[in-house]
Amino acid sequence: MTELREAAAREARITRAQVIDRLADLAEDAFERAQDADPANYGAASSAAIRSNEALLKWLPDDEPDARPAFVADFGLLIAPSFLEPHRLIASGGITDVWLGGGRGSMKSSFAALELVYWVERHPDQHGLVLMRYKNSLRDSAYAQVVWAINMMGLQDDYDMPDSTLRIRKKSTGQLILFRGCDNPKKIKSVKVPFGHIGIGWFEEADMFRGMSEIRMVNQSLTRGGSEFVRIYSFNPPRSKTCWINEHCAEMEARGERVFRSTYLDAPREWLGEQFIADAEALRETDPRAYEHEYLGIPVGVGGDVFDNAVFREVTDEETAAFDNLRCGQDFGWYPDPWHFTISEWQPARRRLVTWYEDSGNKLQPWEQADRIRLALTWADWEGDDPVFHSLAVRSDDAEPGTISAQRDAGVNARAAQKGGMRDRSYRFLQSVEWVIDPARCPRLAKEVREMQYERNADGEWLNSIPDGNDHGIDSVRYAMMREARSRRAMRPATEGEE
């Protein structure tokens, strides 16, 4: 791939003589067409061709033996075929707002980053701005993607890309690529550039913004001071069809406006790697609905329910007796928030999670919580045997290391779940499996799951954000499954003997 790009760059230069030859060919063709249609047009065609040649040649340097262009990039070698059309539209000024929707591995973010850098290169009086809903997501996501794009285009020597700041500077021109979180969209008004204006904006994970009203507010600040600009919105379509961004894109398409959609199937196989392909195909076989959402970017949910994948049914004693892959979790609380403990069975080959035990209470000291956990994890392995305590790992809320330590002193194998930065991902994991909940054994959890809905904005639009609150049972299950949510192995079926 690198060799192809370097070869294309060496060949992608054009001399003054070549331009003259090409213009001559174009002029001759124009003359022939004009004469065929009406000989009287010959003089007008000749004059037009001469004027265009003179205008272009003024800007071409004289031939030099070792002349090389300041910047060359063959986008045909850098972007997936599905993005050639939006690339042409952006380059020609034929589009202002570019909506890019797709599932995992669809290359939309890499395309957006490449276009942003390409725009900065072609507009030396303009700057770029990258926006995400949450600032703490910028460095490992959008910033890293733009650095990748600069390197892929062979421009790294002309850019300062410090790890310490969320700002990239083009050395030769002083242009900036800025990165901002929109936790408070009104602060975007304070973004200043040293000259010119912001010509290109990229909304990464646009589905996380709080509706079109927030997008419009940001754009009003983004487009001040210039007449030439483009805005790119990249997003994974949320699970629910009624989420604001899914409805907005459906309305656009109904009006005949373009939403550019892509999937991993549009990307060259070697760009993704065989393991990525294997994971996708495995999910397609084991859970077609989850595959459609995660990899094809198809909204598979209806309404505002967060867990439309949940199955509420009785879990029998015969089932629990056969369980052998248990996951335990707890969410700490005092009052009015309760402490909540759950036990679930994870069946990776079926992508099924069965939650069959819960305990909860207010104003419980750590040793009292530990006593109740020990009781829950004590049972006889075989009929007729004495009950024994099973020291299973209990994944716990990181926010209370003192409580975890006290429980460990009381004989419970409590461990921090390492939940940092994992809320969205762990929710998506729970949404991607068949989640069986016994409402008789776990009434509090069942109530939380049934009532959990996505947030709405002031305009009544469904958002792709999950409210924080009334979720203690859900959190205990999320913590229990944090290791699986973080691991790629959870996204493909188990091998023989692994379940």
CSV table of C-alpha atoms in Angstrom, one decimal:
chain,number,residue,atom,x,y,z
A,1,MET,CA,0.0,0.0,0.0
A,2,THR,CA,2.8,2.4,0.9
A,3,GLU,CA,4.7,1.6,-2.2
A,4,LEU,CA,1.6,2.3,-4.4
A,5,ARG,CA,1.1,5.7,-2.8
A,6,GLU,CA,4.8,6.6,-3.2
A,7,ALA,CA,4.7,5.5,-6.9
A,8,ALA,CA,1.5,7.5,-7.5
A,9,ALA,CA,3.0,10.6,-5.9
A,10,ARG,CA,6.1,10.4,-8.1
A,11,GLU,CA,3.9,10.1,-11.2
A,12,ALA,CA,1.3,12.7,-10.1
A,13,ARG,CA,3.3,15.7,-11.3
A,14,ILE,CA,2.7,17.7,-14.5
A,15,THR,CA,5.1,20.0,-16.4
A,16,ARG,CA,4.4,23.2,-18.2
A,17,ALA,CA,4.9,21.5,-21.5
A,18,GLN,CA,2.4,18.8,-20.7
A,19,VAL,CA,-0.2,21.4,-19.7
A,20,ILE,CA,0.3,23.2,-23.1
A,21,ASP,CA,-0.1,19.9,-25.0
A,22,ARG,CA,-3.3,19.0,-23.1
A,23,LEU,CA,-4.7,22.5,-23.6
A,24,ALA,CA,-3.9,22.3,-27.3
A,25,ASP,CA,-5.8,19.0,-27.5
A,26,LEU,CA,-8.8,20.5,-25.7
A,27,ALA,CA,-8.8,23.6,-27.9
A,28,GLU,CA,-8.7,21.5,-31.1
A,29,ASP,CA,-11.6,19.4,-29.9
A,30,ALA,CA,-13.6,22.6,-29.0
A,31,PHE,CA,-12.9,24.1,-32.5
A,32,GLU,CA,-14.1,20.9,-34.2
A,33,ARG,CA,-17.3,20.8,-32.2
A,34,ALA,CA,-18.0,24.5,-32.8
A,35,GLN,CA,-17.5,24.1,-36.6
A,36,ASP,CA,-19.7,21.0,-36.8
A,37,ALA,CA,-22.5,22.8,-35.0
A,38,ASP,CA,-22.1,26.2,-36.6
A,39,PRO,CA,-19.0,27.5,-38.4
A,40,ALA,CA,-19.7,31.0,-37.2
A,41,ASN,CA,-18.9,29.9,-33.7
A,42,TYR,CA,-15.3,29.1,-34.6
A,43,GLY,CA,-13.9,32.5,-33.8
A,44,ALA,CA,-15.7,32.7,-30.4
A,45,ALA,CA,-14.4,29.2,-29.5
A,46,SER,CA,-10.8,30.2,-30.4
A,47,SER,CA,-10.9,33.3,-28.3
A,48,ALA,CA,-12.3,31.5,-25.3
A,49,ALA,CA,-9.6,28.8,-25.5
A,50,ILE,CA,-6.8,31.3,-25.8
A,51,ARG,CA,-8.1,33.3,-22.8
A,52,SER,CA,-8.4,30.2,-20.6
A,53,ASN,CA,-4.9,29.0,-21.7
A,54,GLU,CA,-3.3,32.4,-20.8
A,55,ALA,CA,-5.1,32.5,-17.4
A,56,LEU,CA,-3.9,29.0,-16.5
A,57,LEU,CA,-0.3,29.4,-17.8
A,58,LYS,CA,0.3,32.5,-15.6
A,59,TRP,CA,0.2,30.3,-12.5
A,60,LEU,CA,2.4,27.4,-13.8
A,61,PRO,CA,6.1,27.5,-12.9
A,62,ASP,CA,8.8,27.1,-15.5
A,63,ASP,CA,10.0,23.6,-16.0
A,64,GLU,CA,12.8,22.5,-13.7
A,65,PRO,CA,14.7,19.2,-13.9
A,66,ASP,CA,13.9,18.2,-10.3
A,67,ALA,CA,10.6,20.0,-9.9
A,68,ARG,CA,8.2,18.3,-7.5
A,69,PRO,CA,4.7,19.5,-6.4
A,70,ALA,CA,4.3,20.9,-2.8
A,71,PHE,CA,1.6,18.5,-2.2
A,72,VAL,CA,0.4,15.4,-4.0
A,73,ALA,CA,-2.2,12.9,-2.8
A,74,ASP,CA,-4.0,10.3,-4.8
A,75,PHE,CA,-7.3,9.8,-3.0
A,76,GLY,CA,-8.0,6.7,-5.0
A,77,LEU,CA,-5.4,5.0,-2.9
A,78,LEU,CA,-6.4,6.5,0.4
A,79,ILE,CA,-10.2,6.2,0.5
A,80,ALA,CA,-12.7,3.4,0.0
A,81,PRO,CA,-14.5,3.4,-3.4
A,82,SER,CA,-17.8,4.4,-1.7
A,83,PHE,CA,-16.3,7.8,-0.8
A,84,LEU,CA,-15.2,8.9,-4.3
A,85,GLU,CA,-18.5,10.6,-5.0
A,86,PRO,CA,-18.5,12.8,-1.8
A,87,HIS,CA,-14.8,13.5,-2.4
A,88,ARG,CA,-15.6,14.8,-5.9
A,89,LEU,CA,-18.5,16.9,-4.6
A,90,ILE,CA,-16.4,18.5,-1.9
A,91,ALA,CA,-13.5,19.2,-4.3
A,92,SER,CA,-15.9,20.8,-6.8
A,93,GLY,CA,-17.8,22.9,-4.2
A,94,GLY,CA,-21.0,20.9,-5.0
A,95,ILE,CA,-21.9,20.2,-1.4
A,96,THR,CA,-21.8,22.0,1.9
A,97,ASP,CA,-23.1,19.5,4.4
A,98,VAL,CA,-21.8,15.9,4.1
A,99,TRP,CA,-23.5,13.2,6.2
A,100,LEU,CA,-21.6,10.0,6.5
A,101,GLY,CA,-23.4,7.1,8.2
A,102,GLY,CA,-22.0,3.6,8.7
A,103,GLY,CA,-21.2,0.7,11.0
A,104,ARG,CA,-17.9,-0.5,12.3
A,105,GLY,CA,-15.0,-0.5,9.9
A,106,SER,CA,-16.9,1.6,7.3
A,107,MET,CA,-14.0,4.0,6.8
A,108,LYS,CA,-16.1,7.1,7.3
A,109,SER,CA,-13.9,8.6,10.0
A,110,SER,CA,-10.7,8.0,8.1
A,111,PHE,CA,-12.3,9.6,5.0
A,112,ALA,CA,-13.4,12.7,7.1
A,113,ALA,CA,-9.9,13.1,8.5
A,114,LEU,CA,-8.3,12.9,5.0
A,115,GLU,CA,-10.8,15.4,3.6
A,116,LEU,CA,-10.1,17.8,6.4
A,117,VAL,CA,-6.4,17.8,5.9
A,118,TYR,CA,-6.8,18.0,2.1
A,119,TRP,CA,-9.0,21.0,2.5
A,120,VAL,CA,-6.4,22.8,4.7
A,121,GLU,CA,-3.8,22.0,2.1
A,122,ARG,CA,-5.8,23.5,-0.7
A,123,HIS,CA,-7.0,26.6,1.2
A,124,PRO,CA,-4.0,28.3,2.8
A,125,ASP,CA,-6.1,31.1,4.2
A,126,GLN,CA,-8.5,28.7,6.1
A,127,HIS,CA,-8.4,26.5,9.2
A,128,GLY,CA,-10.1,23.3,10.3
A,129,LEU,CA,-12.2,22.5,13.4
A,130,VAL,CA,-13.0,19.0,14.7
A,131,LEU,CA,-15.9,18.6,17.1
A,132,MET,CA,-17.0,15.9,19.4
A,133,ARG,CA,-19.8,15.9,22.0
A,134,TYR,CA,-17.3,15.1,24.9
A,135,LYS,CA,-13.9,16.6,25.1
A,136,ASN,CA,-12.4,13.6,26.9
A,137,SER,CA,-13.0,11.5,23.8
A,138,LEU,CA,-11.1,13.8,21.4
A,139,ARG,CA,-7.5,12.7,21.9
A,140,ASP,CA,-7.9,8.9,21.4
A,141,SER,CA,-10.4,9.3,18.6
A,142,ALA,CA,-10.6,12.3,16.3
A,143,TYR,CA,-7.1,13.8,17.1
A,144,ALA,CA,-5.4,10.4,16.5
A,145,GLN,CA,-7.4,10.0,13.2
A,146,VAL,CA,-6.2,13.4,11.9
A,147,VAL,CA,-2.6,12.6,12.8
A,148,TRP,CA,-3.0,9.3,10.9
A,149,ALA,CA,-4.3,11.2,7.9
A,150,ILE,CA,-1.4,13.7,7.9
A,151,ASN,CA,1.0,10.8,8.0
A,152,MET,CA,-0.8,8.8,5.3
A,153,MET,CA,-0.6,11.8,3.0
A,154,GLY,CA,3.1,12.2,3.6
A,155,LEU,CA,2.8,15.7,5.2
A,156,GLN,CA,4.2,15.0,8.6
A,157,ASP,CA,7.3,17.2,8.1
A,158,ASP,CA,5.1,20.3,7.7
A,159,TYR,CA,2.9,19.8,10.7
A,160,ASP,CA,3.4,20.3,14.4
A,161,MET,CA,1.4,17.6,16.1
A,162,PRO,CA,2.2,17.8,19.9
A,163,ASP,CA,0.8,15.3,22.3
A,164,SER,CA,0.3,17.9,24.9
A,165,THR,CA,-2.3,20.1,23.2
A,166,LEU,CA,-5.4,19.5,21.1
A,167,ARG,CA,-4.1,21.7,18.3
A,168,ILE,CA,-2.2,20.9,15.1
A,169,ARG,CA,-0.3,23.6,13.2
A,170,LYS,CA,0.9,23.7,9.6
A,171,LYS,CA,4.4,25.1,9.9
A,172,SER,CA,4.7,26.7,6.4
A,173,THR,CA,1.4,28.7,6.6
A,174,GLY,CA,0.5,28.9,10.3
A,175,GLN,CA,-2.9,27.3,9.6
A,176,LEU,CA,-4.5,25.5,12.6
A,177,ILE,CA,-6.6,22.3,13.0
A,178,LEU,CA,-8.4,22.8,16.3
A,179,PHE,CA,-10.2,20.2,18.4
A,180,ARG,CA,-13.1,21.1,20.7
A,181,GLY,CA,-15.6,19.3,22.9
A,182,CYS,CA,-19.2,20.5,22.8
A,183,ASP,CA,-20.2,19.8,26.4
A,184,ASN,CA,-21.3,23.4,26.2
A,185,PRO,CA,-21.9,24.3,22.6
A,186,LYS,CA,-22.1,28.1,23.4
A,187,LYS,CA,-18.3,28.0,24.1
A,188,ILE,CA,-17.7,27.4,20.4
A,189,LYS,CA,-18.3,31.1,19.9
A,190,SER,CA,-14.9,31.7,21.6
A,191,VAL,CA,-12.9,29.8,19.1
A,192,LYS,CA,-10.5,32.2,17.4
A,193,VAL,CA,-8.1,31.7,14.5
A,194,PRO,CA,-5.1,34.0,13.8
A,195,PHE,CA,-6.2,34.9,10.3
A,196,GLY,CA,-8.8,33.9,7.7
A,197,HIS,CA,-11.7,31.8,8.8
A,198,ILE,CA,-12.6,28.2,9.7
A,199,GLY,CA,-13.3,26.6,6.3
A,200,ILE,CA,-14.0,23.0,7.3
A,201,GLY,CA,-15.7,21.5,10.3
A,202,TRP,CA,-15.9,17.8,11.2
A,203,PHE,CA,-18.5,16.6,13.6
A,204,GLU,CA,-17.2,13.2,14.7
A,205,GLU,CA,-19.8,10.9,16.4
A,206,ALA,CA,-22.5,13.4,15.4
A,207,ASP,CA,-25.1,11.1,16.8
A,208,MET,CA,-24.0,12.0,20.3
A,209,PHE,CA,-25.0,15.6,19.9
A,210,ARG,CA,-28.2,16.7,21.5
A,211,GLY,CA,-30.3,17.1,18.3
A,212,MET,CA,-30.2,19.3,15.2
A,213,SER,CA,-30.9,22.4,17.3
A,214,GLU,CA,-27.5,21.9,19.0
A,215,ILE,CA,-25.8,21.2,15.6
A,216,ARG,CA,-27.3,24.5,14.2
A,217,MET,CA,-26.1,26.4,17.2
A,218,VAL,CA,-22.5,25.2,16.6
A,219,ASN,CA,-22.7,25.9,12.9
A,220,GLN,CA,-23.8,29.5,13.4
A,221,SER,CA,-20.5,30.0,15.2
A,222,LEU,CA,-18.5,27.8,12.8
A,223,THR,CA,-19.4,29.6,9.6
A,224,ARG,CA,-18.8,33.2,10.7
A,225,GLY,CA,-16.4,35.2,8.6
A,226,GLY,CA,-16.2,33.3,5.4
A,227,SER,CA,-18.3,32.4,2.3
A,228,GLU,CA,-16.5,29.1,1.5
A,229,PHE,CA,-16.9,26.2,3.9
A,230,VAL,CA,-17.9,22.6,4.2
A,231,ARG,CA,-19.2,20.6,7.2
A,232,ILE,CA,-18.8,16.8,7.6
A,233,TYR,CA,-20.9,14.7,10.0
A,234,SER,CA,-19.8,11.1,10.6
A,235,PHE,CA,-21.8,8.8,12.8
A,236,ASN,CA,-22.8,5.3,13.6
A,237,PRO,CA,-26.6,5.1,13.2
A,238,PRO,CA,-28.1,4.7,16.7
A,239,ARG,CA,-30.0,1.5,17.4
A,240,SER,CA,-33.4,3.2,17.6
A,241,LYS,CA,-35.0,4.3,14.4
A,242,THR,CA,-36.6,7.2,16.3
A,243,CYS,CA,-33.3,8.7,17.4
A,244,TRP,CA,-33.1,12.3,16.1
A,245,ILE,CA,-30.2,11.6,13.7
A,246,ASN,CA,-31.9,8.6,12.1
A,247,GLU,CA,-35.1,10.6,11.6
A,248,HIS,CA,-33.2,13.6,10.3
A,249,CYS,CA,-31.3,11.6,7.7
A,250,ALA,CA,-34.6,9.8,6.7
A,251,GLU,CA,-36.2,13.2,6.1
A,252,MET,CA,-33.2,14.3,4.0
A,253,GLU,CA,-33.4,11.3,1.8
A,254,ALA,CA,-37.2,11.8,1.5
A,255,ARG,CA,-36.4,15.2,0.1
A,256,GLY,CA,-33.9,13.7,-2.4
A,257,GLU,CA,-30.8,14.9,-0.4
A,258,ARG,CA,-27.9,12.6,-0.1
A,259,VAL,CA,-26.7,10.7,3.0
A,260,PHE,CA,-23.6,8.7,2.1
A,261,ARG,CA,-23.8,5.3,3.7
A,262,SER,CA,-21.0,2.7,3.9
A,263,THR,CA,-20.2,-0.5,5.6
A,264,TYR,CA,-17.0,-2.6,6.1
A,265,LEU,CA,-18.0,-4.5,3.0
A,266,ASP,CA,-17.1,-1.4,0.9
A,267,ALA,CA,-13.5,-1.3,2.3
A,268,PRO,CA,-10.7,-3.3,0.7
A,269,ARG,CA,-10.3,-6.5,2.7
A,270,GLU,CA,-6.6,-5.9,3.4
A,271,TRP,CA,-7.4,-2.6,5.1
A,272,LEU,CA,-9.5,-4.2,7.8
A,273,GLY,CA,-7.5,-7.4,8.4
A,274,GLU,CA,-8.7,-11.0,8.5
A,275,GLN,CA,-9.6,-10.9,12.2
A,276,PHE,CA,-12.0,-8.0,11.7
A,277,ILE,CA,-13.7,-9.9,8.9
A,278,ALA,CA,-13.9,-13.1,10.9
A,279,ASP,CA,-15.4,-11.2,13.9
A,280,ALA,CA,-18.1,-9.6,11.6
A,281,GLU,CA,-19.0,-12.9,9.9
A,282,ALA,CA,-19.1,-14.7,13.3
A,283,LEU,CA,-21.6,-12.1,14.6
A,284,ARG,CA,-23.6,-12.4,11.4
A,285,GLU,CA,-24.0,-16.1,12.1
A,286,THR,CA,-24.7,-16.0,15.8
A,287,ASP,CA,-26.8,-12.7,16.1
A,288,PRO,CA,-28.0,-11.3,12.7
A,289,ARG,CA,-29.8,-8.4,14.4
A,290,ALA,CA,-26.7,-7.2,16.3
A,291,TYR,CA,-24.6,-7.7,13.1
A,292,GLU,CA,-27.0,-5.5,11.1
A,293,HIS,CA,-26.7,-2.7,13.6
A,294,GLU,CA,-23.0,-2.9,14.5
A,295,TYR,CA,-21.5,-3.7,11.1
A,296,LEU,CA,-24.1,-2.6,8.6
A,297,GLY,CA,-25.3,0.5,10.4
A,298,ILE,CA,-29.0,-0.4,10.3
A,299,PRO,CA,-31.2,0.9,13.1
A,300,VAL,CA,-32.9,-2.3,14.4
A,301,GLY,CA,-34.8,-0.8,17.4
A,302,VAL,CA,-38.1,0.9,17.6
A,303,GLY,CA,-39.1,3.7,19.9
A,304,GLY,CA,-37.0,5.0,22.8
A,305,ASP,CA,-36.4,1.7,24.7
A,306,VAL,CA,-32.7,1.3,25.4
A,307,PHE,CA,-33.0,-2.5,25.9
A,308,ASP,CA,-35.3,-3.7,23.2
A,309,ASN,CA,-33.2,-6.9,23.2
A,310,ALA,CA,-34.2,-7.9,26.7
A,311,VAL,CA,-36.3,-11.1,27.2
A,312,PHE,CA,-38.2,-11.4,30.4
A,313,ARG,CA,-39.0,-15.0,31.4
A,314,GLU,CA,-38.6,-17.5,34.2
A,315,VAL,CA,-35.2,-19.0,34.7
A,316,THR,CA,-35.7,-22.5,36.1
A,317,ASP,CA,-33.8,-24.3,38.8
A,318,GLU,CA,-32.7,-26.9,36.2
A,319,GLU,CA,-31.1,-24.0,34.2
A,320,THR,CA,-29.3,-22.5,37.2
A,321,ALA,CA,-28.0,-25.9,38.2
A,322,ALA,CA,-26.3,-26.2,34.8
A,323,PHE,CA,-24.7,-22.8,34.8
A,324,ASP,CA,-20.9,-22.9,34.9
A,325,ASN,CA,-19.8,-19.4,33.6
A,326,LEU,CA,-21.1,-17.0,36.2
A,327,ARG,CA,-20.5,-13.3,36.3
A,328,CYS,CA,-21.1,-11.2,39.5
A,329,GLY,CA,-21.3,-7.5,39.8
A,330,GLN,CA,-22.2,-4.8,42.4
A,331,ASP,CA,-23.0,-1.1,42.4
A,332,PHE,CA,-22.4,0.7,45.7
A,333,GLY,CA,-25.0,2.9,47.3
A,334,TRP,CA,-26.2,4.1,50.7
A,335,TYR,CA,-29.4,6.2,50.7
A,336,PRO,CA,-31.6,6.8,48.8
A,337,ASP,CA,-29.4,5.1,46.2
A,338,PRO,CA,-29.2,1.4,47.1
A,339,TRP,CA,-26.4,-1.1,47.0
A,340,HIS,CA,-27.2,-3.7,44.3
A,341,PHE,CA,-25.6,-7.1,43.6
A,342,THR,CA,-26.4,-9.5,40.7
A,343,ILE,CA,-25.3,-12.9,39.4
A,344,SER,CA,-25.5,-13.7,35.6
A,345,GLU,CA,-24.6,-16.6,33.4
A,346,TRP,CA,-22.6,-15.7,30.2
A,347,GLN,CA,-23.1,-18.0,27.2
A,348,PRO,CA,-20.7,-16.6,24.6
A,349,ALA,CA,-21.5,-19.2,21.9
A,350,ARG,CA,-25.2,-18.1,21.9
A,351,ARG,CA,-24.4,-14.5,22.8
A,352,ARG,CA,-26.8,-14.8,25.6
A,353,LEU,CA,-26.6,-13.3,29.1
A,354,VAL,CA,-29.0,-14.7,31.8
A,355,THR,CA,-29.4,-12.6,34.9
A,356,TRP,CA,-31.1,-14.7,37.6
A,357,TYR,CA,-30.1,-13.4,41.0
A,358,GLU,CA,-30.2,-10.0,42.6
A,359,ASP,CA,-29.9,-8.5,46.1
A,360,SER,CA,-30.3,-4.9,47.1
A,361,GLY,CA,-30.6,-2.7,50.2
A,362,ASN,CA,-30.0,0.7,51.7
A,363,LYS,CA,-27.6,1.8,54.5
A,364,LEU,CA,-25.6,-1.4,54.4
A,365,GLN,CA,-22.0,-1.3,55.8
A,366,PRO,CA,-19.3,-3.1,53.7
A,367,TRP,CA,-19.2,-6.1,56.0
A,368,GLU,CA,-23.0,-6.4,55.8
A,369,GLN,CA,-22.8,-6.3,52.0
A,370,ALA,CA,-20.0,-8.9,52.1
A,371,ASP,CA,-22.1,-11.2,54.3
A,372,ARG,CA,-25.0,-11.1,51.8
A,373,ILE,CA,-22.6,-11.8,48.9
A,374,ARG,CA,-21.1,-14.7,50.7
A,375,LEU,CA,-24.6,-16.1,51.3
A,376,ALA,CA,-25.5,-15.7,47.7
A,377,LEU,CA,-22.4,-17.5,46.5
A,378,THR,CA,-22.7,-20.5,48.9
A,379,TRP,CA,-24.3,-23.6,47.4
A,380,ALA,CA,-23.8,-27.4,47.1
A,381,ASP,CA,-22.1,-28.4,43.9
A,382,TRP,CA,-23.7,-31.8,44.0
A,383,GLU,CA,-26.9,-33.1,45.5
A,384,GLY,CA,-26.3,-34.4,49.0
A,385,ASP,CA,-23.0,-32.4,49.4
A,386,ASP,CA,-22.6,-29.7,52.0
A,387,PRO,CA,-22.9,-26.1,50.7
A,388,VAL,CA,-19.6,-24.4,50.1
A,389,PHE,CA,-18.7,-20.7,49.4
A,390,HIS,CA,-17.6,-20.0,45.8
A,391,SER,CA,-15.0,-17.2,45.7
A,392,LEU,CA,-16.1,-15.8,42.4
A,393,ALA,CA,-14.8,-12.4,41.2
A,394,VAL,CA,-17.3,-9.6,42.0
A,395,ARG,CA,-16.7,-6.7,39.6
A,396,SER,CA,-17.4,-3.6,41.6
A,397,ASP,CA,-17.8,0.2,41.2
A,398,ASP,CA,-14.3,1.7,41.0
A,399,ALA,CA,-15.5,4.8,42.8
A,400,GLU,CA,-15.3,3.2,46.3
A,401,PRO,CA,-11.9,1.5,46.6
A,402,GLY,CA,-12.3,1.6,50.4
A,403,THR,CA,-15.5,-0.4,50.3
A,404,ILE,CA,-13.8,-2.9,47.9
A,405,SER,CA,-10.9,-3.3,50.3
A,406,ALA,CA,-13.2,-3.8,53.3
A,407,GLN,CA,-15.2,-6.5,51.4
A,408,ARG,CA,-12.0,-8.3,50.5
A,409,ASP,CA,-11.0,-8.2,54.2
A,410,ALA,CA,-14.4,-9.9,54.9
A,411,GLY,CA,-13.6,-12.7,52.5
A,412,VAL,CA,-15.3,-11.5,49.2
A,413,ASN,CA,-13.3,-11.5,46.0
A,414,ALA,CA,-14.3,-7.9,45.2
A,415,ARG,CA,-12.4,-6.3,42.3
A,416,ALA,CA,-12.6,-2.9,40.6
A,417,ALA,CA,-14.5,-3.2,37.3
A,418,GLN,CA,-12.3,-0.6,35.6
A,419,LYS,CA,-15.3,1.3,34.3
A,420,GLY,CA,-13.5,4.4,33.3
A,421,GLY,CA,-14.6,5.6,29.8
A,422,MET,CA,-16.6,2.4,29.3
A,423,ARG,CA,-20.2,3.5,29.9
A,424,ASP,CA,-21.3,3.8,26.3
A,425,ARG,CA,-19.3,0.7,25.2
A,426,SER,CA,-20.7,-1.5,28.1
A,427,TYR,CA,-24.2,-0.3,27.3
A,428,ARG,CA,-23.7,-1.2,23.6
A,429,PHE,CA,-22.4,-4.6,24.7
A,430,LEU,CA,-25.6,-5.3,26.8
A,431,GLN,CA,-27.7,-4.2,23.8
A,432,SER,CA,-25.9,-6.5,21.5
A,433,VAL,CA,-26.7,-9.8,23.3
A,434,GLU,CA,-29.8,-11.7,24.1
A,435,TRP,CA,-30.3,-10.5,27.7
A,436,VAL,CA,-32.6,-12.9,29.6
A,437,ILE,CA,-33.9,-11.5,32.9
A,438,ASP,CA,-36.1,-13.4,35.4
A,439,PRO,CA,-38.6,-10.8,36.6
A,440,ALA,CA,-39.5,-12.9,39.6
A,441,ARG,CA,-36.0,-13.5,40.8
A,442,CYS,CA,-34.8,-10.0,39.8
A,443,PRO,CA,-37.8,-7.6,40.1
A,444,ARG,CA,-35.7,-4.4,40.7
A,445,LEU,CA,-33.5,-5.0,37.7
A,446,ALA,CA,-36.4,-6.0,35.5
A,447,LYS,CA,-38.2,-2.7,36.4
A,448,GLU,CA,-35.1,-0.6,35.6
A,449,VAL,CA,-34.5,-2.3,32.2
A,450,ARG,CA,-38.2,-2.0,31.2
A,451,GLU,CA,-38.3,1.7,32.1
A,452,MET,CA,-34.9,2.7,30.7
A,453,GLN,CA,-35.3,5.0,27.7
A,454,TYR,CA,-33.1,7.3,25.7
A,455,GLU,CA,-33.1,11.0,26.6
A,456,ARG,CA,-35.1,13.6,24.7
A,457,ASN,CA,-34.1,17.2,24.0
A,458,ALA,CA,-36.3,20.2,24.5
A,459,ASP,CA,-37.8,19.7,21.0
A,460,GLY,CA,-38.9,16.2,21.9
A,461,GLU,CA,-36.3,14.5,19.7
A,462,TRP,CA,-34.9,11.2,20.8
A,463,LEU,CA,-31.1,11.5,21.6
A,464,ASN,CA,-28.4,8.8,21.4
A,465,SER,CA,-27.7,9.3,25.1
A,466,ILE,CA,-28.7,7.2,28.0
A,467,PRO,CA,-29.8,9.0,31.3
A,468,ASP,CA,-27.8,8.5,34.4
A,469,GLY,CA,-30.1,7.4,37.3
A,470,ASN,CA,-32.4,4.6,38.3
A,471,ASP,CA,-29.8,2.2,37.0
A,472,HIS,CA,-28.2,0.5,40.0
A,473,GLY,CA,-29.1,-3.0,38.9
A,474,ILE,CA,-28.1,-2.3,35.3
A,475,ASP,CA,-24.8,-0.9,36.5
A,476,SER,CA,-24.1,-4.0,38.6
A,477,VAL,CA,-24.6,-6.1,35.4
A,478,ARG,CA,-22.5,-3.8,33.4
A,479,TYR,CA,-19.7,-4.0,35.9
A,480,ALA,CA,-20.0,-7.8,35.9
A,481,MET,CA,-19.6,-7.9,32.1
A,482,MET,CA,-16.9,-5.2,31.8
A,483,ARG,CA,-14.2,-7.6,30.9
A,484,GLU,CA,-16.3,-9.0,28.1
A,485,ALA,CA,-17.4,-5.5,26.9
A,486,ARG,CA,-13.7,-4.5,26.6
A,487,SER,CA,-12.6,-7.7,24.8
A,488,ARG,CA,-12.9,-8.4,21.1
A,489,ARG,CA,-13.4,-12.1,21.9
A,490,ALA,CA,-16.9,-11.2,23.1
A,491,MET,CA,-17.8,-10.2,19.6
A,492,ARG,CA,-17.4,-13.7,18.1
A,493,PRO,CA,-18.6,-17.1,19.1
A,494,ALA,CA,-16.6,-19.3,21.4
A,495,THR,CA,-14.5,-22.1,20.1
A,496,GLU,CA,-15.1,-25.7,21.2
A,497,GLY,CA,-14.8,-26.0,24.9
A,498,GLU,CA,-14.6,-22.2,25.4
A,499,GLU,CA,-18.2,-21.7,26.6
